[in-house]
XYZ file of C-alpha atoms in Angstrom:
57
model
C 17.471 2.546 -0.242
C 14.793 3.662 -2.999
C 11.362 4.159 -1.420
C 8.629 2.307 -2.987
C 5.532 3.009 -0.510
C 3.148 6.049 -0.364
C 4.141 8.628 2.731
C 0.475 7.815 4.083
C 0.551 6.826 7.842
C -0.897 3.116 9.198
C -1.819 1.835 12.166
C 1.870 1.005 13.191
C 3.040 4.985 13.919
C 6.581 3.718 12.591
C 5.383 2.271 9.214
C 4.550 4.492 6.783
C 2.776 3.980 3.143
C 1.249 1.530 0.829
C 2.858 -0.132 -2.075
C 0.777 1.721 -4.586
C 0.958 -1.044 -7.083
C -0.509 -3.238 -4.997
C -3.090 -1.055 -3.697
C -5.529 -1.279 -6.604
C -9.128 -2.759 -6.635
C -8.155 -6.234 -9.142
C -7.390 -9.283 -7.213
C -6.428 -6.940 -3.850
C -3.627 -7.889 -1.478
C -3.321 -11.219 -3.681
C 0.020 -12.285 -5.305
C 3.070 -11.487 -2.735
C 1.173 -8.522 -1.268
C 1.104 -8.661 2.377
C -1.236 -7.286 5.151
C 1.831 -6.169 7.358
C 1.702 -2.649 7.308
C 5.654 -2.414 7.703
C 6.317 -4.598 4.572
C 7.430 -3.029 1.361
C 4.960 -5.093 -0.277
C 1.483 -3.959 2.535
C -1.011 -3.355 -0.200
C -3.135 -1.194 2.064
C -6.312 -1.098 4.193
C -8.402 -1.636 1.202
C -8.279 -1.201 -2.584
C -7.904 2.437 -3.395
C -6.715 3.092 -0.023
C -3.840 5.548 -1.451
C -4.599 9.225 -2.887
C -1.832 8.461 -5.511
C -3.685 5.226 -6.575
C -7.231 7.184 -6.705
C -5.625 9.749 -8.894
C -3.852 7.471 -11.673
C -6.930 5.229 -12.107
């Protein structure tokens, strides 16, 4: 399986990572993003949530 999500940890200790394309600030978590921080798609806490998301914009 090819990992799309960050390595960053959640609130679930199992679940690791946002999907970093979904994590930035435009129209947040909209658009088959979920809130479910075990989903491939979880776009984060909050917009820029992600290191790797803060350091490509």
């Amino acid at each position: 399986r090819l990992w799309r999500k960050t390595r960053s940890k959640t609130i679930i200790p199992l679940c690791y990572g946002a999907d970093p394309n979904r994590n930035w600030d435009y129209k947040w978590c909209e658009g088959g993003a979920s809130h479910d921080p075990c989903s491939d798609t979880y776009c984060g806490s909050k917009a820029f949530s992600e290191v790797e998301t803060l350091q490509v914009s």
